mmCIF file of C-alpha atoms in Angstrom:
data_model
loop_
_atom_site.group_PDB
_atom_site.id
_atom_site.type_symbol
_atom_site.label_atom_id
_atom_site.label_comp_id
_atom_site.label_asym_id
_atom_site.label_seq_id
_atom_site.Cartn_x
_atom_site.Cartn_y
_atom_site.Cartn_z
ATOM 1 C CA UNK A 1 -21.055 44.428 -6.846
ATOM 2 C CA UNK A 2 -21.756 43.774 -3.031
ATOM 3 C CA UNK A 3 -20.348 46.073 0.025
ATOM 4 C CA UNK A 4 -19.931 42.890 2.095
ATOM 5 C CA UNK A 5 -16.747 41.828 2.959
ATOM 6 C CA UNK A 6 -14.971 39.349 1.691
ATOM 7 C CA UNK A 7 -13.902 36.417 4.149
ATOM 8 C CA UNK A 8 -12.086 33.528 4.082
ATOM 9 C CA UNK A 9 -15.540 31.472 5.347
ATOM 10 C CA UNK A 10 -17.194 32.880 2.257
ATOM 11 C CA UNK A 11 -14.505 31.659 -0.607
ATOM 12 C CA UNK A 12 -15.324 27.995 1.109
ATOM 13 C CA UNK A 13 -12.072 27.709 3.442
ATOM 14 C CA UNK A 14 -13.547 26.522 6.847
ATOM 15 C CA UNK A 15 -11.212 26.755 9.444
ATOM 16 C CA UNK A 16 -12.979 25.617 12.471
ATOM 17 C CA UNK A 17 -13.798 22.716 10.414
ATOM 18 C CA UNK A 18 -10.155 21.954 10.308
ATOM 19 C CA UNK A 19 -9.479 22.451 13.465
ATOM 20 C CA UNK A 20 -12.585 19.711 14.535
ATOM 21 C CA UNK A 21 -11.339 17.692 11.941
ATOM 22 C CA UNK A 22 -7.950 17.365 14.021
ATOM 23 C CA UNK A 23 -9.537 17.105 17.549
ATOM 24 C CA UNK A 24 -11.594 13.598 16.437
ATOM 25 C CA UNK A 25 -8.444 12.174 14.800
ATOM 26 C CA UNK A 26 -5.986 12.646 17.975
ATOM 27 C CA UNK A 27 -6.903 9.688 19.782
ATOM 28 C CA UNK A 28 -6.748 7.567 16.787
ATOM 29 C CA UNK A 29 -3.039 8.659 15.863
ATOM 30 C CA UNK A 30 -1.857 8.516 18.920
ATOM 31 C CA UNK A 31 -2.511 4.749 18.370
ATOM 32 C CA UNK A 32 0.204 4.457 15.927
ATOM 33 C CA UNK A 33 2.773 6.294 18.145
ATOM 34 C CA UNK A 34 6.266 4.805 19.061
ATOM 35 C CA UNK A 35 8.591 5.726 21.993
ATOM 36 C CA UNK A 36 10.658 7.406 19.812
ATOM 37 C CA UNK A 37 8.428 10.168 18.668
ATOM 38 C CA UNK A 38 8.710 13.614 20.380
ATOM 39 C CA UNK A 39 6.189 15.570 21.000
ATOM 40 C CA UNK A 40 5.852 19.071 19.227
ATOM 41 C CA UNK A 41 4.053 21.647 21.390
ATOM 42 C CA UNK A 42 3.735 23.950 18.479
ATOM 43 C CA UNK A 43 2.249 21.098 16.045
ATOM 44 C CA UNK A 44 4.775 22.885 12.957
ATOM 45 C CA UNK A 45 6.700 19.528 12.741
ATOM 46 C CA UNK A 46 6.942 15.867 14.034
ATOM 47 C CA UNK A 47 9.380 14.956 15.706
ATOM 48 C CA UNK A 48 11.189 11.430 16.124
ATOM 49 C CA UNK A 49 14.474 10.932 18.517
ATOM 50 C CA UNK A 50 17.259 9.402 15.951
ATOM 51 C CA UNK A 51 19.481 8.662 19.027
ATOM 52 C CA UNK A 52 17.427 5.326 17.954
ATOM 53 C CA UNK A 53 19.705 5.046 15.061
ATOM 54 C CA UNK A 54 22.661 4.841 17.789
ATOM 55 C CA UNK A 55 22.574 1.004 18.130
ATOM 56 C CA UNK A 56 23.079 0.985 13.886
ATOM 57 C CA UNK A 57 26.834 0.702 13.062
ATOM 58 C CA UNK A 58 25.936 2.147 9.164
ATOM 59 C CA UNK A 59 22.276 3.260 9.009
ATOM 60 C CA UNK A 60 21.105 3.919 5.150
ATOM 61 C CA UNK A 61 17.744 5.802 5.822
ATOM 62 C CA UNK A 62 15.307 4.815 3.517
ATOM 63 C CA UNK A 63 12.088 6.842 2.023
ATOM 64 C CA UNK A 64 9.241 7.014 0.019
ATOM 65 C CA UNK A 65 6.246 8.554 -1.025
ATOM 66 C CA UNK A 66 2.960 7.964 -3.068
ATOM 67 C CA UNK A 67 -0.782 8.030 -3.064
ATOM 68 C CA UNK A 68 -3.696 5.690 -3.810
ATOM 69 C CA UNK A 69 -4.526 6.824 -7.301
ATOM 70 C CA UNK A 70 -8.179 6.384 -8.271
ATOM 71 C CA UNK A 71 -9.203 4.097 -5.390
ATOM 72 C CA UNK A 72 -10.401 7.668 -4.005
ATOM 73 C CA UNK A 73 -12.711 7.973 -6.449
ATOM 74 C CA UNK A 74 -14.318 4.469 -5.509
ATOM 75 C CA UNK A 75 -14.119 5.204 -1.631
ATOM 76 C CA UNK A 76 -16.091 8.447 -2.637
ATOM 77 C CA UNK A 77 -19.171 7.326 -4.849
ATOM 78 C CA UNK A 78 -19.624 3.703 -1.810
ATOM 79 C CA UNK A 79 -19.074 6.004 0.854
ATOM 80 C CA UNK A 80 -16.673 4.677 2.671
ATOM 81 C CA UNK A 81 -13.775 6.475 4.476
ATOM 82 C CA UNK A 82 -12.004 4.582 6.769
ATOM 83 C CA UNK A 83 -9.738 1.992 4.971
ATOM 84 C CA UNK A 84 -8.250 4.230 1.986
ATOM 85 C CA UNK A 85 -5.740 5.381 4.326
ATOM 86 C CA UNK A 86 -4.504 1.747 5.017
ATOM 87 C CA UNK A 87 -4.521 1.838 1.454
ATOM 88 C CA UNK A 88 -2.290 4.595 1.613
ATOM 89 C CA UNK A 89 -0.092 3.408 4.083
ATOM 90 C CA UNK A 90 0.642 -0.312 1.774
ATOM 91 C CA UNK A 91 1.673 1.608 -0.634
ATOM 92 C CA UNK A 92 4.704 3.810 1.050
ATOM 93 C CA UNK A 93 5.861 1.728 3.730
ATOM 94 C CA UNK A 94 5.758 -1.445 1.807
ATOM 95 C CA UNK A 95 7.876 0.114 -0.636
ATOM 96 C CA UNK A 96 10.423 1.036 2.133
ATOM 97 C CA UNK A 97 10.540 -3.203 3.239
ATOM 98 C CA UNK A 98 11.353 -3.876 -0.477
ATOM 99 C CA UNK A 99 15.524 -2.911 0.760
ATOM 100 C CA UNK A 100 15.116 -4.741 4.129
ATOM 101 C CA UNK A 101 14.475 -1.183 6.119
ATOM 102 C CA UNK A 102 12.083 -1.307 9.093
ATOM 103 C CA UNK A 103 9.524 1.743 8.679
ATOM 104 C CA UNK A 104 10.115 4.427 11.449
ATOM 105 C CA UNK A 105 7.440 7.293 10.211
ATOM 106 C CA UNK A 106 5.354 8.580 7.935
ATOM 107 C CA UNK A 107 3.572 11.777 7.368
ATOM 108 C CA UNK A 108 0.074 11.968 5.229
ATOM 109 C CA UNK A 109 -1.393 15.290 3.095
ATOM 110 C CA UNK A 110 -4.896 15.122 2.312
ATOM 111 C CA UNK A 111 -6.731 18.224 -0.536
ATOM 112 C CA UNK A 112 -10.486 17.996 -0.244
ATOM 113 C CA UNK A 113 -12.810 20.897 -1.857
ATOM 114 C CA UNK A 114 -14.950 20.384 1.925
ATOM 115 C CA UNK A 115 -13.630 19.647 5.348
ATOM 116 C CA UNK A 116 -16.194 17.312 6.833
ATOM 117 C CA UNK A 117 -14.520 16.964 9.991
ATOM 118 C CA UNK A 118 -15.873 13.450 10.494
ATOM 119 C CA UNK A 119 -14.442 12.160 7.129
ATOM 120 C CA UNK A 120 -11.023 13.547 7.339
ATOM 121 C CA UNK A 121 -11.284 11.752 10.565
ATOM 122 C CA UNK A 122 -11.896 8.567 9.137
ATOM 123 C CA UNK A 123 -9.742 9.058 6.837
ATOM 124 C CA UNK A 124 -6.607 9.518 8.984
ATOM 125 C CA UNK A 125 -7.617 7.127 11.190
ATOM 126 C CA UNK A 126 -7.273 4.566 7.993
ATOM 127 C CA UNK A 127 -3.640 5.673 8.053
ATOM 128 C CA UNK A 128 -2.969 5.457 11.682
ATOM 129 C CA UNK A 129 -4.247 2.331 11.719
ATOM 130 C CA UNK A 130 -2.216 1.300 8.889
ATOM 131 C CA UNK A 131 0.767 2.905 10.463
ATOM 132 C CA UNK A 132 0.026 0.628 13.462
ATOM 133 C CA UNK A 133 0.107 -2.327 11.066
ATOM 134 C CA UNK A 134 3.168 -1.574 9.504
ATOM 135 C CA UNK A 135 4.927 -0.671 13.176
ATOM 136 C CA UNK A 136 5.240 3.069 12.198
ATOM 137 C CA UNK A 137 4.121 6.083 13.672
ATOM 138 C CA UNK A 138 2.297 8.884 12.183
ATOM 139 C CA UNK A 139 3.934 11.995 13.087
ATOM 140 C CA UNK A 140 2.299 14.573 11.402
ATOM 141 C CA UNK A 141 0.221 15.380 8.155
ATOM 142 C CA UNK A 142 -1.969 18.433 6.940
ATOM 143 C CA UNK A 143 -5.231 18.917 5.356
ATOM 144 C CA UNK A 144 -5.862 21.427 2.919
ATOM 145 C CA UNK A 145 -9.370 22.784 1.681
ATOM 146 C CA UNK A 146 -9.961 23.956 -2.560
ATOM 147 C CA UNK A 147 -12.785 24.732 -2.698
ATOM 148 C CA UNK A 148 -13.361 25.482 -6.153
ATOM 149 C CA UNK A 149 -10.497 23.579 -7.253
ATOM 150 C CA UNK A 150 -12.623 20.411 -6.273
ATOM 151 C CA UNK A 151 -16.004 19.043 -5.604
ATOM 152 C CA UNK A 152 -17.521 19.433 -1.469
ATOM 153 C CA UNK A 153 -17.451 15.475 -2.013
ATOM 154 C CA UNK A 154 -14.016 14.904 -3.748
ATOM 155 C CA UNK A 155 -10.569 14.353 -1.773
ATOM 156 C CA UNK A 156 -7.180 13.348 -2.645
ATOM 157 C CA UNK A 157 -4.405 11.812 -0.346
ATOM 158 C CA UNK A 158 -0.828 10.823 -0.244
ATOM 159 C CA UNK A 159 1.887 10.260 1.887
ATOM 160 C CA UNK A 160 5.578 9.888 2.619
ATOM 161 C CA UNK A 161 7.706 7.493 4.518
ATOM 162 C CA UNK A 162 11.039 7.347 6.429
ATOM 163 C CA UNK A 163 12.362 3.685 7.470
ATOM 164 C CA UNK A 164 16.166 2.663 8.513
ATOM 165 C CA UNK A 165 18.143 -0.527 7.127
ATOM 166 C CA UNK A 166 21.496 -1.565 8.132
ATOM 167 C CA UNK A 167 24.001 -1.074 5.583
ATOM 168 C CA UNK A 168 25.289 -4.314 5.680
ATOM 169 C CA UNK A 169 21.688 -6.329 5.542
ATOM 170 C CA UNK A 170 20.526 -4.470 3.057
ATOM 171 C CA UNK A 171 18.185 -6.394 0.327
ATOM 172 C CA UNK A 172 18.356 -6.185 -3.457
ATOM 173 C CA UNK A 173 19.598 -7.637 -6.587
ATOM 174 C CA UNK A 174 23.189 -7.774 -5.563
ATOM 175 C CA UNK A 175 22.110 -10.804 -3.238
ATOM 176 C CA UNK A 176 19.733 -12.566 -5.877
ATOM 177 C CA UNK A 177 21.156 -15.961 -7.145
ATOM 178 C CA UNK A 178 20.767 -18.723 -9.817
ATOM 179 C CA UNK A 179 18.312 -21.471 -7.981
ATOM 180 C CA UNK A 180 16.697 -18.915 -5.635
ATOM 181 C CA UNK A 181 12.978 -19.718 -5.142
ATOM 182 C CA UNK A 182 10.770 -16.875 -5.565
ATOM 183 C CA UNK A 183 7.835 -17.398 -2.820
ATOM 184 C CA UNK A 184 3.869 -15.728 -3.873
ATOM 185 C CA UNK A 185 2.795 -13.851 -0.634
ATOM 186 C CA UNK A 186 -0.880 -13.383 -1.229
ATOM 187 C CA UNK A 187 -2.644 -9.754 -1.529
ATOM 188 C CA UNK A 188 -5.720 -9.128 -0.565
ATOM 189 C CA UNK A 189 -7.274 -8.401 -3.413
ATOM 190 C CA UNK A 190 -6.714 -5.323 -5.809
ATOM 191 C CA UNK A 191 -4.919 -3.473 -3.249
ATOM 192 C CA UNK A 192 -4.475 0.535 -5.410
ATOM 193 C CA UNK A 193 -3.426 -0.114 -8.595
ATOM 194 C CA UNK A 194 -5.389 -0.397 -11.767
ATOM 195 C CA UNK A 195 -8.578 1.268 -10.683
ATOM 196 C CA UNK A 196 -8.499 3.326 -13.798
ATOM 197 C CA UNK A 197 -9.125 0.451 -15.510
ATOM 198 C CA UNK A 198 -11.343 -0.807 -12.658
ATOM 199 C CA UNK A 199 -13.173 2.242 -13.307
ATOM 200 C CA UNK A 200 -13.831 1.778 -17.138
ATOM 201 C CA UNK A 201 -14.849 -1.304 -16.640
ATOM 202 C CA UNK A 202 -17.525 -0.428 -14.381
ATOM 203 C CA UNK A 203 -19.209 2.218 -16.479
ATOM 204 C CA UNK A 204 -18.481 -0.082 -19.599
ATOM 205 C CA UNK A 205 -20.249 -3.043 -18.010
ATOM 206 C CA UNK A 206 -22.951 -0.926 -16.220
ATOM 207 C CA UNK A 207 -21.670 -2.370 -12.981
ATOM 208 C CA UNK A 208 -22.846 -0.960 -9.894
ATOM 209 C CA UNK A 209 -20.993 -0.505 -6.730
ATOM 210 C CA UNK A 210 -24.119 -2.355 -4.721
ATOM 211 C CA UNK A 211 -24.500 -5.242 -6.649
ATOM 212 C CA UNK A 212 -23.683 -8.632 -4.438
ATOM 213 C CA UNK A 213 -21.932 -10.749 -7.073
ATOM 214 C CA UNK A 214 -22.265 -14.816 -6.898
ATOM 215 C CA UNK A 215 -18.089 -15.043 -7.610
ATOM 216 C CA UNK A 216 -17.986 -12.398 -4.744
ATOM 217 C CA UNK A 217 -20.456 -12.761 -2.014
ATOM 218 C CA UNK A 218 -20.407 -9.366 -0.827
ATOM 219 C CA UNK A 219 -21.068 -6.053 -2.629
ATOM 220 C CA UNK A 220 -18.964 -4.860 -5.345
ATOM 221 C CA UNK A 221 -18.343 -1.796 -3.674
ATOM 222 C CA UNK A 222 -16.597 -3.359 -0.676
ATOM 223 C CA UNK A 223 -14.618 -5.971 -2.420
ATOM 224 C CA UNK A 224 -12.973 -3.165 -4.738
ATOM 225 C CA UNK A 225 -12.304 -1.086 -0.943
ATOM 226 C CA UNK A 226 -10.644 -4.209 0.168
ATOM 227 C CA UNK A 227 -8.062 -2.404 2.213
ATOM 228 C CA UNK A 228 -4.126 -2.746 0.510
ATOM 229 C CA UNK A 229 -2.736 -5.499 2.762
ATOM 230 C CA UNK A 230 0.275 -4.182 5.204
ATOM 231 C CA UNK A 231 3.483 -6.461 4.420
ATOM 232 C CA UNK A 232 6.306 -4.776 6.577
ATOM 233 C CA UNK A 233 5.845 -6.635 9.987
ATOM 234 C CA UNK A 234 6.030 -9.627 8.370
ATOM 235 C CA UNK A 235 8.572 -9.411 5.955
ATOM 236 C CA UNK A 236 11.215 -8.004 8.451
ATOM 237 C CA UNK A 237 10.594 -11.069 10.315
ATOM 238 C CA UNK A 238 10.998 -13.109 7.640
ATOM 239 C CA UNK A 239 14.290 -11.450 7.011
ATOM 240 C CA UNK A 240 15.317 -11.689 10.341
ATOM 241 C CA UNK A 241 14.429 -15.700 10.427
ATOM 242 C CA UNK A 242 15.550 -16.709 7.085
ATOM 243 C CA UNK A 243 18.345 -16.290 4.630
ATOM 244 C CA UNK A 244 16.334 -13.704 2.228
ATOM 245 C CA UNK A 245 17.827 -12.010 -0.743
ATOM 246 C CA UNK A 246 15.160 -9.861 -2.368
ATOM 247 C CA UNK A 247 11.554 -8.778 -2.271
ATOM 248 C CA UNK A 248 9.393 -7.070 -4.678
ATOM 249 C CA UNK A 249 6.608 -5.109 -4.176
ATOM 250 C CA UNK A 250 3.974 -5.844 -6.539
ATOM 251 C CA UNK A 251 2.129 -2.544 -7.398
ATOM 252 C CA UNK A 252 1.601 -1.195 -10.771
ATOM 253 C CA UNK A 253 3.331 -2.896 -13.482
ATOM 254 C CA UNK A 254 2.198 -6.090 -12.304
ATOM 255 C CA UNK A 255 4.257 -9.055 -11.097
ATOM 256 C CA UNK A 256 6.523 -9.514 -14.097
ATOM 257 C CA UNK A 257 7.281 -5.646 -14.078
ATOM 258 C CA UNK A 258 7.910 -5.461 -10.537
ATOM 259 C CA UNK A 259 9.666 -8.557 -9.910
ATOM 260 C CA UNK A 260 12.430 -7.320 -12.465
ATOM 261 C CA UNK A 261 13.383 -4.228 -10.726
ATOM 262 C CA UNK A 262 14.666 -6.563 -7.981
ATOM 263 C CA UNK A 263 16.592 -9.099 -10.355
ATOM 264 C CA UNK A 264 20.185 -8.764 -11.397
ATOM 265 C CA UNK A 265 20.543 -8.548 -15.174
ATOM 266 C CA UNK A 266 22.038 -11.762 -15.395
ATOM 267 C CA UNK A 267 19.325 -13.535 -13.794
ATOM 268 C CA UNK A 268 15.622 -14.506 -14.914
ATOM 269 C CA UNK A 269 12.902 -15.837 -12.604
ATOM 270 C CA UNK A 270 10.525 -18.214 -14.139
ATOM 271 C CA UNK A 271 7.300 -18.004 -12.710
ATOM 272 C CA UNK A 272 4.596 -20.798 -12.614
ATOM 273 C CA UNK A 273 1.270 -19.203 -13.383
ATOM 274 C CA UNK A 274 -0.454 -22.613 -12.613
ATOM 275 C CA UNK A 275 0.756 -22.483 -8.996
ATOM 276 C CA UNK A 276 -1.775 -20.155 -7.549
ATOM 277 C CA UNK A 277 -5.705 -19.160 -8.434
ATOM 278 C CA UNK A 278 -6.153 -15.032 -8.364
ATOM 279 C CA UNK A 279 -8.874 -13.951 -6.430
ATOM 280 C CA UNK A 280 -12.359 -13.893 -8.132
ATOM 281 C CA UNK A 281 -12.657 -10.629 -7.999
ATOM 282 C CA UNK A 282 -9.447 -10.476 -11.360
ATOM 283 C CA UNK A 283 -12.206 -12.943 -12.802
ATOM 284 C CA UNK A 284 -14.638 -10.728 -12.295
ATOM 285 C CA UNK A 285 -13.248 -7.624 -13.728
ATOM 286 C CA UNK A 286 -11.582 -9.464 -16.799
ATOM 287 C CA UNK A 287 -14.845 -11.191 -17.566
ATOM 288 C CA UNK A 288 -17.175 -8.077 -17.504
ATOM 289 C CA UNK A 289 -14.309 -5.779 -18.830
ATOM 290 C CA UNK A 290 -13.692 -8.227 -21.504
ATOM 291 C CA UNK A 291 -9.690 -7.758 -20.454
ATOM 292 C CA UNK A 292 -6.944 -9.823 -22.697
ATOM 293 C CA UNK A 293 -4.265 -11.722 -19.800
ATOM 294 C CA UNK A 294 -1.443 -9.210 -20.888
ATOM 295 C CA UNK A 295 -3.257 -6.287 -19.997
ATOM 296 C CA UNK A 296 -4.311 -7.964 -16.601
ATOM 297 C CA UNK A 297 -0.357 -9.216 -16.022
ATOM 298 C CA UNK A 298 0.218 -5.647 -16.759
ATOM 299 C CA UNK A 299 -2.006 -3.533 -14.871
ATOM 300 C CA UNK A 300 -2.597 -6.051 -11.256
ATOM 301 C CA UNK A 301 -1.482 -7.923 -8.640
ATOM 302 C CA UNK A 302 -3.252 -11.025 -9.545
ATOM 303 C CA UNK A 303 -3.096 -12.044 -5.965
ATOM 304 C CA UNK A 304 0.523 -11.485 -5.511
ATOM 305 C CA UNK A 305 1.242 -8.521 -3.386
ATOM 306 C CA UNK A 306 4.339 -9.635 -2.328
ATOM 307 C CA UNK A 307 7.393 -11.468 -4.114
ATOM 308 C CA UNK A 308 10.295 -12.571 -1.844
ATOM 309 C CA UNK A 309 13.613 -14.206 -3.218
ATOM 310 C CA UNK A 310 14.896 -16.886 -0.682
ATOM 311 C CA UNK A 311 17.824 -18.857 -0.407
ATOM 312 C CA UNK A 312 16.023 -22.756 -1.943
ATOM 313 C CA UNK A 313 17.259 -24.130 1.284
ATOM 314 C CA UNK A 314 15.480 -21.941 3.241
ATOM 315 C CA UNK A 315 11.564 -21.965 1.181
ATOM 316 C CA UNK A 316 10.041 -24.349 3.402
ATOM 317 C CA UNK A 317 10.818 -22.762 6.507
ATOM 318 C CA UNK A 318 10.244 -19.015 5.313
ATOM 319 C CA UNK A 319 6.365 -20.144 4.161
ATOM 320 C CA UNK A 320 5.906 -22.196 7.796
ATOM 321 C CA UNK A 321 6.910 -18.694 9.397
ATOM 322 C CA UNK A 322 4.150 -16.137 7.102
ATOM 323 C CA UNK A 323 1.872 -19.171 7.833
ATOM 324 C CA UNK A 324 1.564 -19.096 11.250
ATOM 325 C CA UNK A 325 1.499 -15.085 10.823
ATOM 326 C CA UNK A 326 -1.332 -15.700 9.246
ATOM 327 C CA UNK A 327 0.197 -14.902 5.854
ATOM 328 C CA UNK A 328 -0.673 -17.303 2.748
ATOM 329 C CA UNK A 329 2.193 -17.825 0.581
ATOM 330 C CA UNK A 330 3.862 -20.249 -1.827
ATOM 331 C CA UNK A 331 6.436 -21.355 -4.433
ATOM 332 C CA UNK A 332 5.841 -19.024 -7.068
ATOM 333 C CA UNK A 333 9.124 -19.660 -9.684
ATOM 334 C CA UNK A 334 12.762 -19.898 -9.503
ATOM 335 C CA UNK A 335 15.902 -17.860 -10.174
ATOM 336 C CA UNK A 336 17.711 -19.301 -13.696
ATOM 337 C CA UNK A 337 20.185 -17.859 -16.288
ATOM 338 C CA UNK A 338 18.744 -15.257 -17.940
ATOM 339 C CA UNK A 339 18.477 -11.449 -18.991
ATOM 340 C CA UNK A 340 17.043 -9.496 -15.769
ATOM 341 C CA UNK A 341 13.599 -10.782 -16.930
ATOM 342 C CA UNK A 342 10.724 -12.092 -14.679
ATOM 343 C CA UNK A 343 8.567 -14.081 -16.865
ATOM 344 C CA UNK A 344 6.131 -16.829 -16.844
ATOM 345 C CA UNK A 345 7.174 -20.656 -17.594
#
């Protein structure tokens, strides 16, 4: 037994850490900001002015929330800070596009056992950016210290989301019909989903995050941090351009899973698996993980990050539009007859 006093220093909370940690992150949030936010002198809450919602005659707010999974764990053993939280930000606000609403805000939450002020720094400044992508602002978040609970090296995030749709232009099954064309809107790679499995297959395979690949060209590492790429801008001006009935967001579950959720269950899409070629680095990890193709149409994107359901009249036009945005996309299937199914010709 000792007769020094406890403190909270000495159980591994560092709270001028924190507080650095949130000086070096200001300027790169206020990056993300929009004229609607509101500033909070007492830092407790963000703020955003819904007189914005005003020019809305029904406004359904919209929100969601998730993290990046495992993709942490990657980002950790490379190194590399400063793109999980675009990773992050794909994965809320993209969800939010999937009904047609515009993203507004979005808050983050990040557990670390250490605060290494410059980290957390980079690490929000992967979700302002990201916020700035999707044509959000970041209004707030909080970092928390376990030490104890986990490693000085190990962090988790995850984040929620608040967008806006008009009642009336809101996107979803209801407006799906029989000789739709489903258009491919390419990821960027393996965006965050599956990197459990990307995992196993590295320390199956004894791959290692440095090695420069011949499919790949680049290390390992990077093309696995690939950051999640940010849909939202793009797809509401698609909407806005185009007659479009649905998108799908195509996260875990793969494209046939997701691509269901936004079918009605009289209607199949048949996909064409011949009309795109996944990224190498699927090849990659089904070659060296020794992967069967159900388990990768299962578990990734394939290249797909995107699905949108247009009006056939309006295909052409709607991948002229994401092409000049700098978007690849293309004719990925069609809307038939069916059972609520998306499924491959």
């Amino acid at each position: 037994m000792t007769n020094q006093s406890s403190t909270y220093e000495a159980a591994g909370v560092d709270i001028a850490a924190g507080e650095r940690a949130v000086d070096l992150m200001k300027d790169k949030v206020a990056r993300s900001r929009r004229p609607e936010v509101v500033d909070d002198a007492s830092g407790f809450a963000g703020l955003f002015d819904a007189s914005a919602l005003l020019r809305y005659r029904r406004p359904l707010l919209a929100t969601s929330t998730d993290g990046v999974g495992t993709k942490v764990m990657i980002a950790q053993r490379y190194g590399k800070h400063d793109t999980i939280g675009i990773d992050l930000v794909g994965m809320v606000l993209d969800d939010l596009v999937v009904c047609g609403a515009e993203p507004l805000f979005m808050t983050d939450y990040i557990a670390c056992g250490k605060v290494v002020p410059e980290r957390v720094a980079e690490i929000v400044g992967g979700v302002a950016e990201g916020c700035r992508l999707a044509g959000a602002a970041l209004v707030g978040g909080e970092t928390a210290e376990h030490p104890g609970a986990m490693g000085p090296d190990e962090y988790d995030l995850a984040g929620a989301g608040t967008g806006v749709v008009e009642a009336s232009d809101m996107l979803g099954p209801e407006r799906v019909a029989e000789g739709d064309v489903v258009l491919g809107l390419a990821s960027s790679g393996v965006h965050s989903n599956g990197y459990s499995l990307v995992r196993h297959v590295l320390r199956e395979a004894e791959l290692s995050l440095d090695a420069v690949l011949p499919e790949l060209g680049r290390p390992l590492g990077e093309e696995l941090l690939e950051p999640t790429r940010i849909y939202s801008l793009d797809c509401l001006e698609l909407a806005r351009a185009v007659e479009v009935h649905a998108y799908a967001h195509i996260t875990g579950g793969g494209i046939e899973g997701n691509l269901s959720r936004s079918l009605p269950g009289h209607l199949d899409a048949v996909l064409d698996r011949s009309s795109w070629a996944p990224p190498a680095i699927f090849e990659v990890l089904a070659g060296h993980g020794r992967i069967a193709q159900p388990d990768m149409d299962r578990t990734f994107n394939l290249g797909v990050g995107m699905a949108a359901v247009v009006a056939a009249d309006a295909a052409d036009e709607a991948m002229r539009l994401l092409a000049a945005r700098g978007l690849p996309a293309w004719v990925l299937g069609e809307i038939v007859p069916g059972t609520g199914q998306a499924r491959y010709r």
